[in-house]
CSV table of C-alpha atoms in Angstrom, one decimal:
chain,number,residue,atom,x,y,z
A,207,UNK,CA,-0.1,0.0,-0.1
A,208,UNK,CA,1.1,3.4,-0.5
A,209,UNK,CA,0.1,7.0,0.7
A,210,UNK,CA,0.8,10.3,-1.2
A,211,UNK,CA,0.1,13.7,0.3
A,212,UNK,CA,-0.5,16.2,-1.9
A,213,UNK,CA,-1.2,19.1,0.5
A,214,UNK,CA,-3.7,20.1,3.3
A,215,UNK,CA,-5.9,16.9,4.0
A,216,UNK,CA,-5.5,15.9,0.5
A,217,UNK,CA,-4.1,12.4,0.2
A,218,UNK,CA,-4.3,9.4,-2.2
A,219,UNK,CA,-4.2,6.0,-0.5
A,220,UNK,CA,-3.7,3.2,-2.7
A,221,UNK,CA,-4.3,-0.3,-1.0
A,222,UNK,CA,-5.2,-3.7,-2.8
A,223,UNK,CA,-5.5,-1.9,-6.3
A,224,UNK,CA,-7.5,0.3,-5.2
A,225,UNK,CA,-7.0,4.6,-5.1
A,226,UNK,CA,-8.9,6.5,-2.5
A,227,UNK,CA,-8.7,10.3,-2.3
A,228,UNK,CA,-9.5,12.2,0.8
A,229,UNK,CA,-10.9,15.6,0.7
A,230,UNK,CA,-9.3,16.8,-2.5
A,231,UNK,CA,-8.4,20.4,-2.7
A,232,UNK,CA,-6.5,21.3,-5.9
A,233,UNK,CA,-6.6,25.0,-6.4
A,234,UNK,CA,-4.0,27.6,-5.9
A,235,UNK,CA,-6.3,30.0,-4.1
A,236,UNK,CA,-9.5,29.2,-2.0
A,237,UNK,CA,-11.4,32.6,-0.9
A,238,UNK,CA,-9.2,34.2,1.4
A,239,UNK,CA,-6.3,31.2,1.3
A,240,UNK,CA,-3.3,31.2,-0.8
A,241,UNK,CA,-1.3,28.2,-1.7
A,242,UNK,CA,1.9,28.8,-0.1
A,243,UNK,CA,3.7,25.8,-0.3
A,244,UNK,CA,3.8,23.0,-3.0
A,245,UNK,CA,2.4,23.2,-6.6
A,246,UNK,CA,-0.9,22.4,-7.1
A,247,UNK,CA,-1.6,18.5,-7.5
A,248,UNK,CA,-0.9,17.3,-10.9
A,249,UNK,CA,-4.1,15.8,-13.2
A,250,UNK,CA,-3.2,12.3,-12.0
A,251,UNK,CA,-4.1,13.1,-8.1
A,252,UNK,CA,-7.7,13.5,-9.4
A,253,UNK,CA,-7.7,9.8,-10.5
A,254,UNK,CA,-9.7,7.8,-7.9
A,255,UNK,CA,-11.9,4.8,-7.4
A,256,UNK,CA,-13.4,6.7,-4.7
A,257,UNK,CA,-13.2,10.1,-2.9
A,258,UNK,CA,-13.5,10.2,1.4
A,259,UNK,CA,-15.0,14.1,2.4
A,260,UNK,CA,-14.7,14.4,5.9
A,261,UNK,CA,-17.0,17.6,6.3
A,262,UNK,CA,-18.6,20.4,4.6
A,263,UNK,CA,-15.9,23.3,5.0
A,264,UNK,CA,-14.9,24.6,1.7
A,265,UNK,CA,-11.1,23.5,2.4
A,266,UNK,CA,-12.4,19.9,2.4
A,267,UNK,CA,-15.4,19.9,0.1
A,268,UNK,CA,-14.4,21.8,-2.5
A,269,UNK,CA,-16.5,21.8,-5.6
A,270,UNK,CA,-14.2,22.9,-8.4
A,271,UNK,CA,-11.8,20.3,-7.4
A,272,UNK,CA,-14.4,17.4,-7.3
A,273,UNK,CA,-15.5,18.7,-10.6
A,274,UNK,CA,-12.4,17.2,-11.9
A,275,UNK,CA,-13.2,13.7,-11.1
A,276,UNK,CA,-14.1,11.3,-13.7
A,277,UNK,CA,-17.4,10.4,-14.1
A,278,UNK,CA,-18.8,7.4,-12.0
A,279,UNK,CA,-16.3,8.2,-9.0
A,280,UNK,CA,-18.0,7.2,-6.2
A,281,UNK,CA,-18.2,10.3,-3.7
A,282,UNK,CA,-18.6,9.5,-0.3
A,283,UNK,CA,-19.9,12.6,1.9
A,284,UNK,CA,-21.5,13.3,5.2
A,285,UNK,CA,-25.2,12.7,5.5
A,286,UNK,CA,-27.1,15.8,4.5
A,287,UNK,CA,-24.3,17.1,2.6
A,288,UNK,CA,-26.5,17.2,-0.9
A,289,UNK,CA,-29.1,19.4,0.9
A,290,UNK,CA,-26.7,21.7,2.3
A,291,UNK,CA,-24.3,22.2,-0.3
A,292,UNK,CA,-26.6,22.7,-3.5
A,293,UNK,CA,-23.4,22.6,-5.8
A,294,UNK,CA,-23.2,18.7,-5.4
A,295,UNK,CA,-26.4,18.5,-7.3
A,296,UNK,CA,-24.7,19.7,-10.3
A,297,UNK,CA,-22.2,16.9,-9.8
A,298,UNK,CA,-24.8,14.3,-11.0
A,299,UNK,CA,-22.0,12.4,-13.3
A,300,UNK,CA,-20.8,11.2,-9.7
A,301,UNK,CA,-21.7,8.5,-7.9
A,302,UNK,CA,-22.6,10.6,-4.6
A,303,UNK,CA,-23.1,8.3,-1.4
A,304,UNK,CA,-24.2,10.2,1.9
A,305,UNK,CA,-22.6,8.4,5.0
A,306,UNK,CA,-22.6,8.6,8.6
A,307,UNK,CA,-20.6,7.3,11.5
A,308,UNK,CA,-21.3,3.2,11.4
A,309,UNK,CA,-21.6,3.0,8.0
A,310,UNK,CA,-19.4,0.8,5.7
A,311,UNK,CA,-18.8,1.2,1.8
A,312,UNK,CA,-17.2,-1.5,-0.5
A,313,UNK,CA,-14.8,-0.2,-3.1
A,314,UNK,CA,-13.7,-3.2,-4.9
A,315,UNK,CA,-11.8,-5.6,-2.5
A,316,UNK,CA,-11.3,-2.4,0.2
A,317,UNK,CA,-13.8,-1.6,2.8
A,318,UNK,CA,-14.5,1.8,3.8
A,319,UNK,CA,-15.7,2.3,7.5
A,320,UNK,CA,-17.1,5.7,8.6
A,321,UNK,CA,-16.3,6.9,12.2
A,322,UNK,CA,-16.8,10.0,14.0
A,323,UNK,CA,-15.1,13.2,14.4
A,324,UNK,CA,-15.2,16.1,16.8
A,325,UNK,CA,-15.5,19.0,14.5
A,326,UNK,CA,-18.2,21.8,13.4
A,327,UNK,CA,-19.7,19.8,10.1
A,328,UNK,CA,-21.6,23.1,9.0
A,329,UNK,CA,-21.0,24.5,5.2
A,330,UNK,CA,-19.5,27.7,6.7
A,331,UNK,CA,-19.9,30.8,6.7
A,332,UNK,CA,-23.9,30.3,7.0
A,333,UNK,CA,-26.0,27.5,7.4
A,334,UNK,CA,-27.3,25.3,10.2
A,335,UNK,CA,-25.5,22.0,11.7
A,336,UNK,CA,-27.3,19.5,8.9
A,337,UNK,CA,-24.0,17.3,8.7
A,338,UNK,CA,-21.6,15.4,11.0
A,339,UNK,CA,-18.2,15.5,10.6
A,340,UNK,CA,-16.4,12.3,9.6
A,341,UNK,CA,-13.2,10.1,10.0
A,342,UNK,CA,-12.8,7.1,7.6
A,343,UNK,CA,-11.1,3.8,8.1
A,344,UNK,CA,-9.8,2.1,5.0
A,345,UNK,CA,-9.5,-1.7,5.5
A,346,UNK,CA,-7.6,-3.4,3.0
A,347,UNK,CA,-4.1,-4.7,2.8
A,348,UNK,CA,-3.5,-2.1,5.9
A,349,UNK,CA,-6.0,-0.5,7.7
A,350,UNK,CA,-5.6,3.4,7.4
A,351,UNK,CA,-7.3,5.9,9.5
A,352,UNK,CA,-8.2,9.3,8.1
A,353,UNK,CA,-8.7,11.4,10.6
A,354,UNK,CA,-10.3,14.2,8.7
A,355,UNK,CA,-10.5,17.4,10.6
A,356,UNK,CA,-10.9,16.8,14.2
A,357,UNK,CA,-10.3,17.4,17.8
A,358,UNK,CA,-9.0,14.9,20.4
A,359,UNK,CA,-12.0,13.1,21.9
A,360,UNK,CA,-12.4,10.3,24.3
A,361,UNK,CA,-13.1,7.6,22.4
A,362,UNK,CA,-11.1,8.2,19.0
A,363,UNK,CA,-9.2,5.0,19.4
A,364,UNK,CA,-12.2,3.0,20.2
A,365,UNK,CA,-13.9,4.5,17.2
A,366,UNK,CA,-11.1,3.7,14.9
A,367,UNK,CA,-10.2,0.1,16.5
A,368,UNK,CA,-6.7,-1.4,15.4
A,369,UNK,CA,-5.1,0.5,12.7
A,370,UNK,CA,-1.7,0.3,10.8
A,371,UNK,CA,-1.2,3.9,9.5
A,372,UNK,CA,-2.7,7.2,11.1
A,373,UNK,CA,-3.5,10.3,8.8
A,374,UNK,CA,-3.5,12.8,11.2
A,375,UNK,CA,-4.3,16.5,11.2
A,376,UNK,CA,-1.4,18.5,12.9
A,377,UNK,CA,-2.2,22.3,12.1
A,378,UNK,CA,-4.1,24.4,10.3
A,379,UNK,CA,-4.7,27.3,7.6
A,380,UNK,CA,-4.3,30.3,10.2
A,381,UNK,CA,-3.2,31.2,13.4
A,382,UNK,CA,-4.8,29.8,16.6
A,383,UNK,CA,-6.6,26.2,16.6
A,384,UNK,CA,-9.5,25.5,18.6
A,385,UNK,CA,-10.1,22.5,20.6
A,386,UNK,CA,-12.1,21.1,17.6
A,387,UNK,CA,-8.9,20.6,15.7
A,388,UNK,CA,-5.3,18.8,16.3
A,389,UNK,CA,-2.2,20.9,16.9
A,390,UNK,CA,0.9,19.0,16.9
A,391,UNK,CA,0.6,18.1,20.6
A,392,UNK,CA,-2.8,16.6,20.7
A,393,UNK,CA,-1.8,14.9,17.6
A,394,UNK,CA,0.9,13.1,19.4
A,395,UNK,CA,-1.5,12.2,22.2
A,396,UNK,CA,-3.9,10.6,19.4
A,397,UNK,CA,-0.8,8.9,18.1
A,398,UNK,CA,-0.3,7.4,21.7
A,399,UNK,CA,-3.7,6.2,21.9
A,400,UNK,CA,-4.3,4.8,18.3
A,401,UNK,CA,-0.8,3.1,18.8
A,402,UNK,CA,-0.5,2.6,14.7
A,403,UNK,CA,2.6,1.4,12.9
A,404,UNK,CA,3.0,4.6,11.0
A,405,UNK,CA,1.7,7.9,10.6
A,406,UNK,CA,1.4,10.7,8.2
A,407,UNK,CA,1.0,14.3,9.4
A,408,UNK,CA,-1.4,16.5,7.2
A,409,UNK,CA,-3.5,19.5,7.5
A,410,UNK,CA,-0.7,22.1,7.9
A,411,UNK,CA,1.8,23.8,5.6
A,412,UNK,CA,-0.3,24.3,2.7
A,413,UNK,CA,-2.7,26.8,2.5
A,414,UNK,CA,-2.5,30.5,4.7
A,415,UNK,CA,-4.8,33.9,4.8
A,416,UNK,CA,-3.4,36.3,2.2
A,417,UNK,CA,-2.0,39.3,4.0
A,418,UNK,CA,-1.1,37.4,7.4
A,419,UNK,CA,2.3,36.0,6.4
A,420,UNK,CA,3.9,37.9,9.4
A,421,UNK,CA,1.1,36.8,11.7
A,422,UNK,CA,2.6,33.8,13.8
A,423,UNK,CA,4.2,32.3,10.8
A,424,UNK,CA,5.7,29.5,12.9
A,425,UNK,CA,2.0,28.0,13.0
A,426,UNK,CA,2.4,27.9,9.0
A,427,UNK,CA,5.8,26.0,9.1
A,428,UNK,CA,6.5,24.3,12.1
A,429,UNK,CA,3.7,21.8,13.1
A,430,UNK,CA,4.9,18.9,10.9
A,431,UNK,CA,8.5,18.9,12.7
A,432,UNK,CA,6.9,19.8,16.2
A,433,UNK,CA,4.8,16.6,15.8
A,434,UNK,CA,7.7,14.5,14.8
A,435,UNK,CA,9.7,15.6,18.0
A,436,UNK,CA,6.3,15.4,20.0
A,437,UNK,CA,5.3,11.9,18.7
A,438,UNK,CA,8.9,10.5,19.6
A,439,UNK,CA,8.1,11.0,23.0
A,440,UNK,CA,4.5,10.0,23.3
A,441,UNK,CA,4.4,7.3,20.9
A,442,UNK,CA,8.1,6.2,20.3
A,443,UNK,CA,7.1,2.8,18.8
A,444,UNK,CA,5.6,4.7,15.8
A,445,UNK,CA,7.2,5.5,12.6
A,446,UNK,CA,6.4,9.1,11.4
A,447,UNK,CA,6.8,9.9,7.9
A,448,UNK,CA,6.9,13.7,7.3
A,449,UNK,CA,6.3,14.2,3.4
A,450,UNK,CA,6.6,17.0,1.1
A,451,UNK,CA,3.9,17.9,-1.3
A,452,UNK,CA,3.4,15.3,-3.7
A,453,UNK,CA,5.7,12.6,-2.0
A,454,UNK,CA,4.6,9.3,-1.7
A,455,UNK,CA,5.5,6.5,1.0
A,456,UNK,CA,4.9,2.9,1.5
A,457,UNK,CA,4.2,2.9,5.3
A,458,UNK,CA,5.0,-0.1,7.7
A,459,UNK,CA,2.1,-2.5,8.2
A,460,UNK,CA,1.4,-5.2,10.7
A,461,UNK,CA,-0.6,-7.6,8.7
C-alpha cells in the first residue's frame, strides 16, 4: 500500500489495487487562502476509485476540485451534504453516497468504514448544523485511519479500532486552533492512543490567509517538525513519515 500527500488534507491512499482520495483541494487560491507551499497537484491526483470527504467546510469539500473527478467516481460525503451544499447536485455524473458514523462502503476489495470526528460539520460561513464531521478507516491490505479534521476526543481510538497507518491533522490554515482541531501536541497524544505502526501528518503547511504572512508564521511552517518531535516522546514505537507535497511513502503495516 502507498500514501501520497498532495497538501492540506488531500491524500491518495492506494491499497489492494484501489485508489482512494481524501478531501481533494487542488486550487492555488481558496477564498482568502493562498497556496503557499507545494505546486497544485497534477492531473493524476484526481484519478480515484472513490473520494472520502470528511466535512462540509470549503477547504475539505471543494466543488471545483470535485468537478475534476471522472464520471462514475464514488463520492462519500457526510449525511445531509447534498441538501446543505446545492453545488453537489450539479455533480450528477458522480456516484454521490451520503454516509454517517457506523456505515461501511465497499470499493472493490477494500472496505471503507465511517467513524465520527469532533469538528463543526456545517457548511460555513452560513447554514445550520446539518451534517456530521467524519473520519474514515480504509480496510484493505492495511487499515488506514484518515481522521479528517477533528479535535481529540475520548473514544477516538475505540472508534477507529486497530489501525496500521494514521493520517492525522497537525495544524491548520491560520493562526490559532480551537479544541475542534488537532495541533502537534494533541495529535501526538492521539497517536499514543491509536498506536498505529506508522503515521503521516497532514493539514498544515499548504494554505495561509492572504496578508497574514507575518502573523505567527511558525504556525504555518513548524507543525510537521513539531509533531515528529512530540510523537517521538509520546509514541516512540510509531514510525512518523514527514512528507513533502507530492511525496509518497509505503508505510509499515503489521499484517
